[in-house]
Structure formats: C-alpha cells, structure tokens
Amino acid sequence: MRSNIENGRVIVFLEGRIDSSNSETIRNELDEIAAANTECELVLDAEELQYISSAGLRVLLQLSKNQGNRLEVRNVSLEVYDILEMTGFTDILTVIKRMRKFSVEGGDVVGRGAIGTVYRVDDDTIVKVYELPDSLSMIENEQKRAKQAFLKGIPTAISYDVVKVGDKYGSVFEMLKAKTFNDVLIEAPEKKEETVRRYIQFIRMIHEVKANPGELPEAKTVFLDYLVQLKDTLGETLYARLHKLFESMPENLHIIHGDLQMKNVMLSGDEPLLIDMDTLGVGDPVFDLMGLYVTYQLFNEDEPDNTQYFLGISAEMADYVWKNTLSIYFDGQNEDTISKAEDSIRLVAYVRFLYLVAVLGITKPELKQQRVDHTLEHLRVLSERVESLEVGVK
C-alpha cells in the first residue's frame, strides 16, 4: 500500500478489492501508517479501488473512529460510491466521487498566475488548472466565493465541474465565447479609452456591493499578517508606522476582489464577469486598486518589459491603464484628493509587492534584492506622508 504526504496530509492509495480475504492485512497497514504520522490528517484515495465488502467497510469505520470521525475518502468510483451511499457511509465519512479526466492539450492559455493557469479549451469552455497537486480546498474556496458574489448580484463565472488534469486538479467554466479585457485591449488598442473606461466602471460597481458581517475575509487582516511576516525585512521603525496605518482602518464591508487586473475580468457576450474568486473579501477600495498598481506599474519598475511578457501589453499601454484608472475611478474629485489617494494606493501596493518578492519569491532571482531595496525606499517615503489608507469616495 503506497502513501505520500501532501501539504501536511497523508494520502493513502487503495487498490483492487477490500474484502474478507485481505481486510485484516489492510487494517494493520492503515494503522501503521496512521501511527507513523500522528500529526497529519489521513486521506484515502480510492481511484484504483474496484470493490469494498462489509469487511472492508468495518475497516473504514474503525479507522474513522481512530481519526476522530474526520476521515476523507476521495476519488471514489460510482460503483464504490453506491456501496458507501447504500450503507450510510456517505453520512459518516467525507466521500468525494472520482473526477473525470480532462485534457488541456491544444488549449490556449488565457491567463497564468502564481497558483494556476487558465486554458481556453474551446469557444465555450475554460479550465483553471491549479499548480499544487493537493488543491481541492482552494477550488472549493473559490467556488464558495463565486457563489457568494453571484448571490450579491456581482456577475461572475461559477465552476460547474472539478476535474483531474494529469496529476493536478482543475475547475471547468462555461464562458460562452468570453474573452478577457486584457484580450480586448490587445486586439483593439485603438479602442483603449473605451475599454479601460468600461473596465474601471465595472470595478466601481463591484465596490458598491456590501457583504454581511463575518461573511467574507477582511483584507485589512490579510495585510496585517503580511506585515508580521515582513517584520524582519521592514525593521522595527517602518513596521511600526505601517502597522499603525493598517490597524487604524475602520471596518468596511464593501466587497473587493483582491486581484482585479484585466485578465481576471472577462466579457461574455457584452457582459463583464469576474473570475479567480479565491481572493474575494471586504475592505476599502484601496485593497483592489493597489493590485492594479502592482500589475501595471510595480513589476515594470525594475523590469521594463514585464507587462509585455506577462500581459502582452507594452509598458506605455500599462502606464495608460494606470493613469486612466485614477482619473476614471475618482471622476469628479479634485487633483489634491486624487494625489493623496494615489499615495495611499501606492503604499498598500508596495506592501503587497514586498510580500510577493521577499516572502513568496515571485520575481527573477537576480532582481530580488534590487526589488526589495527599491520597495523599502518607497515605503519609507510614503509612510512619512500618508495619513490614512482609506480612498473610498465619500
């Protein structure tokens, strides 16, 4: 019986049949694996399990009790699932049916991020393939967030299936010949003014929607955690200044997406839709606008061709997107208000960027120290003059 550890969980792979002829042997092997990994959650992968008898069910029942009734059995075939359901085991175990296998071979890459790649398989279907082999919890979280947004009236794509793509997991979406705003910008640069305006107006619409208390994570809390992880890099003085700014932000229940760059907003027909919903939360609009600054300005700062590589747009086009983000989002505000808002956005963006580079290592290795040094310089200057991180239009 083979097993391996994935993200702190011991995955045990069941094979063939479990019946009266081998149930005692399998029970002993499972007990040995559990005893050797007491700090880890036990998960049974039943993709290769063809049949389980009442003797095998007794093994699962005892194992579940030993695990504090927290046993998960995944990749269960329809035949084995029927047995578990008929005997009531689907009520006492976490049972996940086997996923259909899916190929993205020949598909076009729509977007690529730190945790996954989005492929267009055909005109109607896209698949987001997660890079981590044990990413089911991430997929479930994204599905949950998408449903929450949809019920709040925010147009979003909801995954209708979870599949296996090689040894990875993927979410399948029906997109009805959709394309991202980034695609539109590349295909019709002469319409950039119209494209960016519609994109920013859609963002403003999202920010008008409120969640219930406790319904979604608070972005402020996420950033306070970033600061804790960056404390040694920041130093005591800068850490204290930044912590005070974030800690003083009042509760804000308006919905934010968390990663609103143009590849995560699609046009399905004539309707904008959000994708990549795992970062959905609540907070001041600064927590979304900072992401645009990171995407369209910061990654280019020490690597001028970054947006060309990552987004397929020139540095000049990226500058255009950012400049017009401010003028459109803060339409009607005076220059002083917009200037102060930009400083607040930049400060939050540099904290996020420093976390990406210094903690997650999302940069070219040869640029890491240079990026860290430049980011710290910006944060020191901005933290001296920014008095509040709130940018929501009153």
XYZ file of N, CA and C in Angstrom, residues 15-202:
564
model
N -6.153 0.082 -3.535
C -6.165 -0.568 -4.853
C -6.968 -1.864 -4.817
N -7.492 -2.263 -5.972
C -8.135 -3.570 -6.131
C -9.403 -3.733 -5.317
N -9.444 -4.776 -4.487
C -10.625 -5.110 -3.697
C -10.257 -5.131 -2.208
N -11.212 -4.733 -1.390
C -11.066 -4.927 0.050
C -12.230 -5.791 0.500
N -11.936 -7.021 0.905
C -12.977 -7.950 1.338
C -12.445 -8.793 2.489
N -13.155 -9.866 2.821
C -12.786 -10.664 3.982
C -11.411 -11.323 3.841
N -10.946 -11.496 2.613
C -9.658 -12.167 2.410
C -8.464 -11.289 2.736
N -8.633 -9.970 2.691
C -7.474 -9.094 2.924
C -7.758 -7.939 3.881
N -8.963 -7.864 4.431
C -9.332 -6.708 5.252
C -8.449 -6.570 6.490
N -8.068 -7.709 7.116
C -7.240 -7.641 8.317
C -5.860 -7.091 7.992
N -5.299 -7.534 6.870
C -3.981 -7.032 6.447
C -4.036 -5.537 6.164
N -5.076 -5.108 5.470
C -5.214 -3.689 5.127
C -5.427 -2.860 6.387
N -6.219 -3.392 7.339
C -6.430 -2.677 8.599
C -5.088 -2.432 9.304
N -4.256 -3.462 9.357
C -2.958 -3.334 10.032
C -2.057 -2.328 9.323
N -2.046 -2.361 7.986
C -1.213 -1.417 7.231
C -1.667 0.023 7.453
N -2.987 0.231 7.455
C -3.519 1.581 7.678
C -3.204 2.056 9.096
N -3.317 1.175 10.071
C -2.997 1.542 11.449
C -1.526 1.928 11.581
N -0.643 1.200 10.883
C 0.785 1.507 10.934
C 1.076 2.877 10.324
N 0.429 3.167 9.184
C 0.626 4.473 8.532
C 0.125 5.595 9.424
N -1.051 5.387 10.021
C -1.614 6.409 10.907
C -0.722 6.629 12.126
N -0.204 5.546 12.693
C 0.639 5.657 13.884
C 1.950 6.371 13.580
N 2.441 6.216 12.370
C 3.707 6.853 11.984
C 3.537 8.317 11.596
N 2.290 8.767 11.475
C 2.020 10.152 11.032
C 0.919 10.775 11.888
N 1.114 10.762 13.198
C 0.060 11.211 14.113
C -0.265 12.695 13.985
N 0.674 13.486 13.451
C 0.440 14.927 13.325
C -0.292 15.283 12.037
N -0.537 14.313 11.179
C -1.125 14.586 9.861
C -2.538 14.010 9.742
N -3.357 14.705 8.973
C -4.685 14.194 8.643
C -4.542 13.060 7.631
N -5.356 12.019 7.801
C -5.303 10.861 6.916
C -6.381 10.968 5.841
N -5.988 10.754 4.587
C -6.918 10.784 3.460
C -6.733 9.497 2.652
N -7.843 8.844 2.300
C -7.777 7.635 1.479
C -8.134 7.989 0.045
N -7.243 7.670 -0.880
C -7.504 7.886 -2.303
C -7.961 6.562 -2.906
N -9.221 6.528 -3.378
C -9.834 5.274 -3.843
C -9.941 5.181 -5.355
N -9.092 5.927 -6.069
C -9.195 5.933 -7.526
C -9.021 4.533 -8.116
N -8.144 3.707 -7.526
C -7.891 2.365 -8.040
C -8.645 1.275 -7.265
N -9.549 1.686 -6.366
C -10.333 0.714 -5.597
C -11.532 0.259 -6.422
N -11.629 -1.023 -6.666
C -12.684 -1.564 -7.530
C -13.915 -2.042 -6.749
N -13.689 -2.503 -5.507
C -14.811 -3.084 -4.755
C -14.476 -3.063 -3.270
N -15.507 -2.887 -2.429
C -15.322 -2.976 -0.990
C -16.511 -3.731 -0.395
N -16.216 -4.745 0.427
C -17.269 -5.563 1.034
C -17.571 -5.044 2.436
N -18.469 -5.740 3.141
C -18.816 -5.338 4.508
C -17.596 -5.412 5.419
N -16.703 -6.376 5.151
C -15.475 -6.464 5.942
C -14.606 -5.231 5.727
N -14.553 -4.755 4.487
C -13.801 -3.541 4.187
C -14.439 -2.316 4.806
N -15.765 -2.295 4.836
C -16.467 -1.170 5.444
C -16.166 -1.080 6.939
N -16.032 -2.250 7.585
C -15.702 -2.238 9.011
C -14.304 -1.657 9.251
N -13.416 -1.883 8.304
C -12.078 -1.281 8.389
C -12.183 0.248 8.333
N -12.982 0.744 7.396
C -13.166 2.203 7.272
C -13.814 2.789 8.519
N -14.796 2.058 9.063
C -15.499 2.550 10.250
C -14.555 2.682 11.435
N -13.736 1.672 11.658
C -12.794 1.719 12.770
C -11.734 2.786 12.559
N -11.268 2.906 11.318
C -10.265 3.922 11.006
C -10.829 5.317 11.239
N -12.085 5.520 10.840
C -12.733 6.810 11.041
C -12.816 7.154 12.523
N -13.176 6.181 13.342
C -13.244 6.417 14.791
C -11.875 6.776 15.343
N -10.845 6.065 14.874
C -9.483 6.350 15.334
C -9.025 7.754 14.933
N -9.587 8.260 13.828
C -9.226 9.587 13.321
C -10.137 10.685 13.845
N -10.937 10.359 14.825
C -11.851 11.363 15.384
C -12.993 11.693 14.461
N -13.427 10.689 13.691
C -14.539 10.859 12.742
C -14.270 11.970 11.729
N -13.014 12.063 11.271
C -12.637 13.091 10.285
C -12.011 12.473 9.051
N -12.415 11.262 8.721
C -11.778 10.558 7.604
C -12.374 10.987 6.259
N -11.486 11.286 5.305
C -11.909 11.627 3.946
C -11.517 10.505 2.987
N -12.469 10.116 2.135
C -12.198 9.127 1.084
C -12.491 9.821 -0.241
N -11.482 9.959 -1.088
C -11.648 10.741 -2.308
C -11.437 9.868 -3.543
N -11.820 10.431 -4.698
C -11.668 9.746 -5.992
C -12.392 8.398 -6.020
N -13.593 8.397 -5.458
C -14.372 7.154 -5.359
C -15.129 6.914 -6.664
N -15.051 5.686 -7.203
C -15.781 5.345 -8.423
C -17.277 5.309 -8.135
N -18.092 5.383 -9.180
C -19.543 5.338 -8.995
C -19.976 4.036 -8.333
N -19.314 2.925 -8.694
C -19.686 1.623 -8.134
C -19.414 1.578 -6.625
N -18.231 2.023 -6.221
C -17.902 2.030 -4.794
C -18.740 3.082 -4.065
N -18.979 4.213 -4.715
C -19.800 5.252 -4.093
C -21.197 4.717 -3.788
N -21.775 3.953 -4.715
C -23.104 3.380 -4.487
C -23.121 2.497 -3.249
N -22.047 1.727 -3.054
C -21.959 0.873 -1.864
C -21.905 1.722 -0.597
N -21.079 2.760 -0.622
C -20.938 3.623 0.550
C -22.234 4.369 0.849
N -22.918 4.803 -0.204
C -24.170 5.533 -0.008
C -25.269 4.607 0.525
N -25.380 3.421 -0.058
C -26.423 2.480 0.331
C -26.269 2.044 1.792
N -25.028 1.947 2.255
C -24.779 1.504 3.627
C -24.694 2.663 4.621
N -24.917 3.881 4.152
C -24.929 5.043 5.041
C -23.570 5.637 5.334
N -22.521 5.135 4.678
C -21.176 5.633 4.962
C -20.946 7.043 4.425
N -21.734 7.480 3.454
C -21.574 8.847 2.962
C -22.045 9.870 4.004
N -22.758 9.399 5.020
C -23.209 10.295 6.092
C -22.180 10.414 7.209
N -21.285 9.433 7.327
C -20.330 9.453 8.431
C -18.890 9.696 7.966
N -18.637 9.625 6.661
C -17.325 9.929 6.099
C -17.452 11.080 5.107
N -16.355 11.745 4.857
C -16.315 12.716 3.759
C -15.951 11.933 2.501
N -16.930 11.735 1.618
C -16.729 10.911 0.431
C -16.800 11.795 -0.811
N -15.751 11.772 -1.611
C -15.683 12.606 -2.815
C -15.582 11.685 -4.026
N -16.524 11.846 -4.939
C -16.549 10.988 -6.127
C -15.322 11.221 -7.009
N -14.978 10.174 -7.772
C -13.870 10.272 -8.713
C -14.160 11.340 -9.761
N -13.168 12.125 -10.061
C -13.329 13.187 -11.040
C -12.999 12.677 -12.438
N -13.704 13.231 -13.402
C -13.388 12.842 -14.766
C -12.050 13.440 -15.174
N -11.339 12.722 -16.027
C -10.036 13.188 -16.501
C -10.254 14.171 -17.658
N -9.432 15.197 -17.693
C -9.626 16.282 -18.652
C -8.282 16.639 -19.254
N -8.274 16.928 -20.532
C -7.041 17.322 -21.205
C -7.127 18.776 -21.665
N -6.047 19.517 -21.443
C -5.978 20.898 -21.939
C -5.008 20.988 -23.112
N -4.617 19.841 -23.633
C -3.687 19.821 -24.766
C -4.286 20.565 -25.956
N -3.524 21.485 -26.491
C -4.002 22.273 -27.626
C -4.791 23.495 -27.219
N -5.089 23.626 -25.924
C -5.847 24.790 -25.471
C -4.976 26.034 -25.391
N -5.588 27.193 -25.569
C -4.872 28.460 -25.471
C -4.799 28.904 -24.021
N -3.654 29.442 -23.609
C -3.503 29.976 -22.256
C -4.170 31.348 -22.194
N -5.215 31.455 -21.366
C -5.928 32.721 -21.184
C -5.228 33.579 -20.143
N -4.741 32.928 -19.088
C -4.068 33.660 -18.026
C -3.197 32.724 -17.212
N -2.182 33.309 -16.564
C -1.288 32.496 -15.734
C -0.952 33.285 -14.491
N -1.129 32.650 -13.333
C -0.831 33.306 -12.071
C 0.051 32.437 -11.198
N 0.190 32.852 -9.925
C 1.091 32.142 -9.021
C 0.577 30.760 -8.666
N -0.748 30.567 -8.674
C -1.292 29.281 -8.220
C -1.933 28.457 -9.329
N -2.065 29.019 -10.531
C -2.702 28.233 -11.576
C -2.647 28.872 -12.940
N -3.033 28.087 -13.939
C -3.061 28.534 -15.329
C -4.460 28.298 -15.885
N -4.981 29.286 -16.609
C -6.322 29.196 -17.186
C -6.197 28.922 -18.680
N -6.857 27.846 -19.142
C -6.824 27.445 -20.549
C -8.212 27.597 -21.169
N -8.239 28.066 -22.414
C -9.472 28.009 -23.195
C -9.423 26.722 -24.008
N -10.335 25.805 -23.702
C -10.353 24.501 -24.362
C -11.111 24.572 -25.677
N -12.228 25.305 -25.689
C -12.989 25.547 -26.906
C -13.714 26.872 -26.743
N -14.588 27.208 -27.684
C -15.251 28.509 -27.644
C -16.074 28.711 -26.378
N -16.580 27.626 -25.796
C -17.496 27.740 -24.670
C -16.883 27.379 -23.321
N -15.677 26.824 -23.305
C -15.159 26.238 -22.067
C -13.754 26.718 -21.740
N -13.566 27.109 -20.468
C -12.217 27.362 -19.976
C -11.995 26.492 -18.746
N -10.724 26.156 -18.490
C -10.355 25.325 -17.348
C -9.216 26.007 -16.613
N -9.382 26.182 -15.306
C -8.291 26.699 -14.481
C -7.610 25.513 -13.828
N -6.331 25.290 -14.149
C -5.562 24.176 -13.610
C -4.672 24.703 -12.488
N -4.840 24.139 -11.316
C -4.081 24.566 -10.143
C -2.737 23.856 -10.108
N -1.690 24.594 -9.772
C -0.344 24.044 -9.800
C -0.077 23.100 -8.638
N -0.673 23.357 -7.479
C -0.449 22.486 -6.331
C -1.214 21.187 -6.517
N -0.569 20.041 -6.292
C -1.241 18.764 -6.526
C -2.420 18.517 -5.597
N -2.370 19.050 -4.372
C -3.463 18.855 -3.431
C -4.161 20.192 -3.210
N -4.950 20.616 -4.196
C -5.528 21.958 -4.178
C -7.048 21.947 -4.108
N -7.637 20.825 -3.715
C -9.098 20.744 -3.670
C -9.705 21.789 -2.744
N -9.049 22.043 -1.611
C -9.591 23.027 -0.674
C -9.597 24.416 -1.299
N -8.584 24.728 -2.113
C -8.539 26.016 -2.795
C -9.667 26.130 -3.812
N -9.924 25.037 -4.542
C -11.001 25.031 -5.531
C -12.350 25.199 -4.842
N -12.536 24.480 -3.738
C -13.792 24.593 -3.002
C -13.998 26.007 -2.475
N -12.903 26.647 -2.018
C -12.997 28.016 -1.525
C -13.381 28.981 -2.649
N -12.769 28.789 -3.826
C -13.087 29.668 -4.951
C -14.537 29.495 -5.393
N -15.026 28.258 -5.419
C -16.423 28.019 -5.777
C -17.352 28.693 -4.777
N -17.012 28.582 -3.500
C -17.825 29.205 -2.453
C -17.864 30.715 -2.620
N -16.691 31.318 -2.858
C -16.635 32.774 -3.012
C -17.408 33.232 -4.257
N -17.307 32.465 -5.335
C -18.023 32.826 -6.560
C -19.533 32.808 -6.333
N -20.015 31.812 -5.625
C -21.453 31.728 -5.340
C -21.894 32.882 -4.452
N -21.056 33.241 -3.475
C -21.391 34.365 -2.611
C -21.497 35.655 -3.413
N -20.533 35.872 -4.320
C -20.560 37.074 -5.152
C -21.777 37.077 -6.058
N -22.076 35.933 -6.661
C -23.211 35.822 -7.583
C -24.518 36.165 -6.870
N -24.672 35.662 -5.642
C -25.894 35.924 -4.883
C -26.003 37.383 -4.446
N -24.867 38.085 -4.436
C -24.878 39.512 -4.129
C -25.145 40.368 -5.364
N -25.307 39.705 -6.509
C -25.587 40.438 -7.739
C -24.358 40.809 -8.536
N -23.188 40.266 -8.169
C -21.963 40.544 -8.915
C -21.815 39.490 -10.005
N -21.756 39.897 -11.273
C -21.616 38.912 -12.361
C -20.293 38.159 -12.240
N -20.370 36.859 -12.169
C -19.166 36.054 -12.043
C -19.379 34.694 -12.668
N -18.287 34.050 -13.034
C -18.340 32.699 -13.588
C -18.232 31.697 -12.447
N -19.149 30.733 -12.390
C -19.144 29.712 -11.356
C -18.769 28.375 -11.980
N -17.793 27.717 -11.390
C -17.354 26.423 -11.897
C -18.475 25.395 -11.789
N -18.698 24.636 -12.865
C -19.728 23.607 -12.835
C -19.144 22.205 -12.702
N -17.803 22.092 -12.669
C -17.204 20.767 -12.537
C -15.772 20.909 -12.046
N -15.324 19.895 -11.299
C -13.935 19.791 -10.874
C -13.367 18.540 -11.522
N -12.206 18.664 -12.173
C -11.657 17.563 -12.969
C -10.201 17.322 -12.612
N -9.689 16.166 -13.051
C -8.266 15.878 -12.938
C -7.604 16.181 -14.278
N -6.522 16.956 -14.226
C -5.724 17.260 -15.409
C -4.316 16.740 -15.117
N -4.030 15.527 -15.608
C -2.793 14.861 -15.209
C -2.863 14.544 -13.730
N -1.855 15.004 -12.972
C -1.880 14.792 -11.523
C -2.344 16.028 -10.775
N -2.939 16.979 -11.502
C -3.419 18.221 -10.890
C -4.946 18.297 -10.966
N -5.506 19.274 -10.271
C -6.948 19.483 -10.292
C -7.282 20.747 -11.082
N -8.463 20.730 -11.672
C -8.901 21.887 -12.440
C -10.368 22.186 -12.241
N -10.737 23.460 -12.384
C -12.136 23.900 -12.353
C -12.572 24.216 -13.775
N -13.760 23.742 -14.147
C -14.269 23.942 -15.501
C -15.364 25.003 -15.470
N -15.275 25.948 -16.402
C -16.253 27.035 -16.501
C -16.812 27.078 -17.922
N -18.101 27.371 -18.026
C -18.699 27.639 -19.331
C -18.692 29.144 -19.534
N -17.940 29.616 -20.527
C -17.735 31.056 -20.680
C -18.407 31.657 -21.909
N -19.048 30.842 -22.727
C -19.824 31.366 -23.856
C -19.022 32.347 -24.713
N -17.907 31.859 -25.256
C -17.070 32.648 -26.162
C -16.550 33.931 -25.513
N -16.251 33.862 -24.217
C -15.789 35.041 -23.498
C -14.318 35.323 -23.795
N -13.941 36.566 -23.621
C -12.542 36.966 -23.708
C -12.283 37.950 -22.578
N -11.028 38.029 -22.136
C -10.709 38.943 -21.046
C -10.605 40.376 -21.560
N -10.702 41.331 -20.635
C -10.489 42.723 -21.002
C -9.057 42.914 -21.517
N -8.147 42.086 -21.007
C -6.771 42.155 -21.497
C -6.702 41.763 -22.973
N -7.471 40.724 -23.357
C -7.535 40.318 -24.768
C -8.081 41.457 -25.627
N -9.139 42.091 -25.130
C -9.770 43.187 -25.884
C -8.785 44.322 -26.088
N -8.013 44.629 -25.049
C -7.035 45.711 -25.134
C -5.959 45.400 -26.176
N -5.535 44.143 -26.233
C -4.508 43.738 -27.199
C -5.061 43.733 -28.623
N -6.272 43.197 -28.782
C -6.864 43.066 -30.113
C -7.297 44.405 -30.719
N -7.683 45.350 -29.872
C -8.176 46.637 -30.386
C -7.575 47.794 -29.592
N -6.257 48.014 -29.709
C -5.621 49.086 -28.930
C -6.181 50.466 -29.258
N -6.736 50.607 -30.457
C -7.323 51.902 -30.830
C -8.574 52.216 -30.007
N -9.130 51.199 -29.358
C -10.317 51.400 -28.517
C -9.959 51.381 -27.033
N -8.712 51.680 -26.720
C -8.238 51.579 -25.344
C -9.016 52.483 -24.387
N -9.397 53.671 -24.829
C -10.130 54.579 -23.947
C -11.470 53.970 -23.533
N -12.206 53.443 -24.489
C -13.496 52.818 -24.213
C -13.329 51.569 -23.346
N -12.308 50.750 -23.652
C -12.078 49.505 -22.921
C -11.734 49.768 -21.458
N -10.792 50.684 -21.225
C -10.369 50.975 -19.852
C -11.505 51.617 -19.069
N -12.273 52.500 -19.711
C -13.386 53.150 -19.011
C -14.420 52.121 -18.558
N -14.752 51.201 -19.435
C -15.755 50.199 -19.064
C -15.228 49.291 -17.959
N -13.977 48.958 -18.054
C -13.325 48.109 -17.050
C -13.364 48.763 -15.669
N -12.991 50.027 -15.582
C -12.966 50.724 -14.295
C -14.379 50.968 -13.772
N -15.310 51.254 -14.645
C -16.701 51.430 -14.205
C -17.258 50.135 -13.622
N -16.858 48.995 -14.196
C -17.280 47.703 -13.653
C -16.694 47.509 -12.253
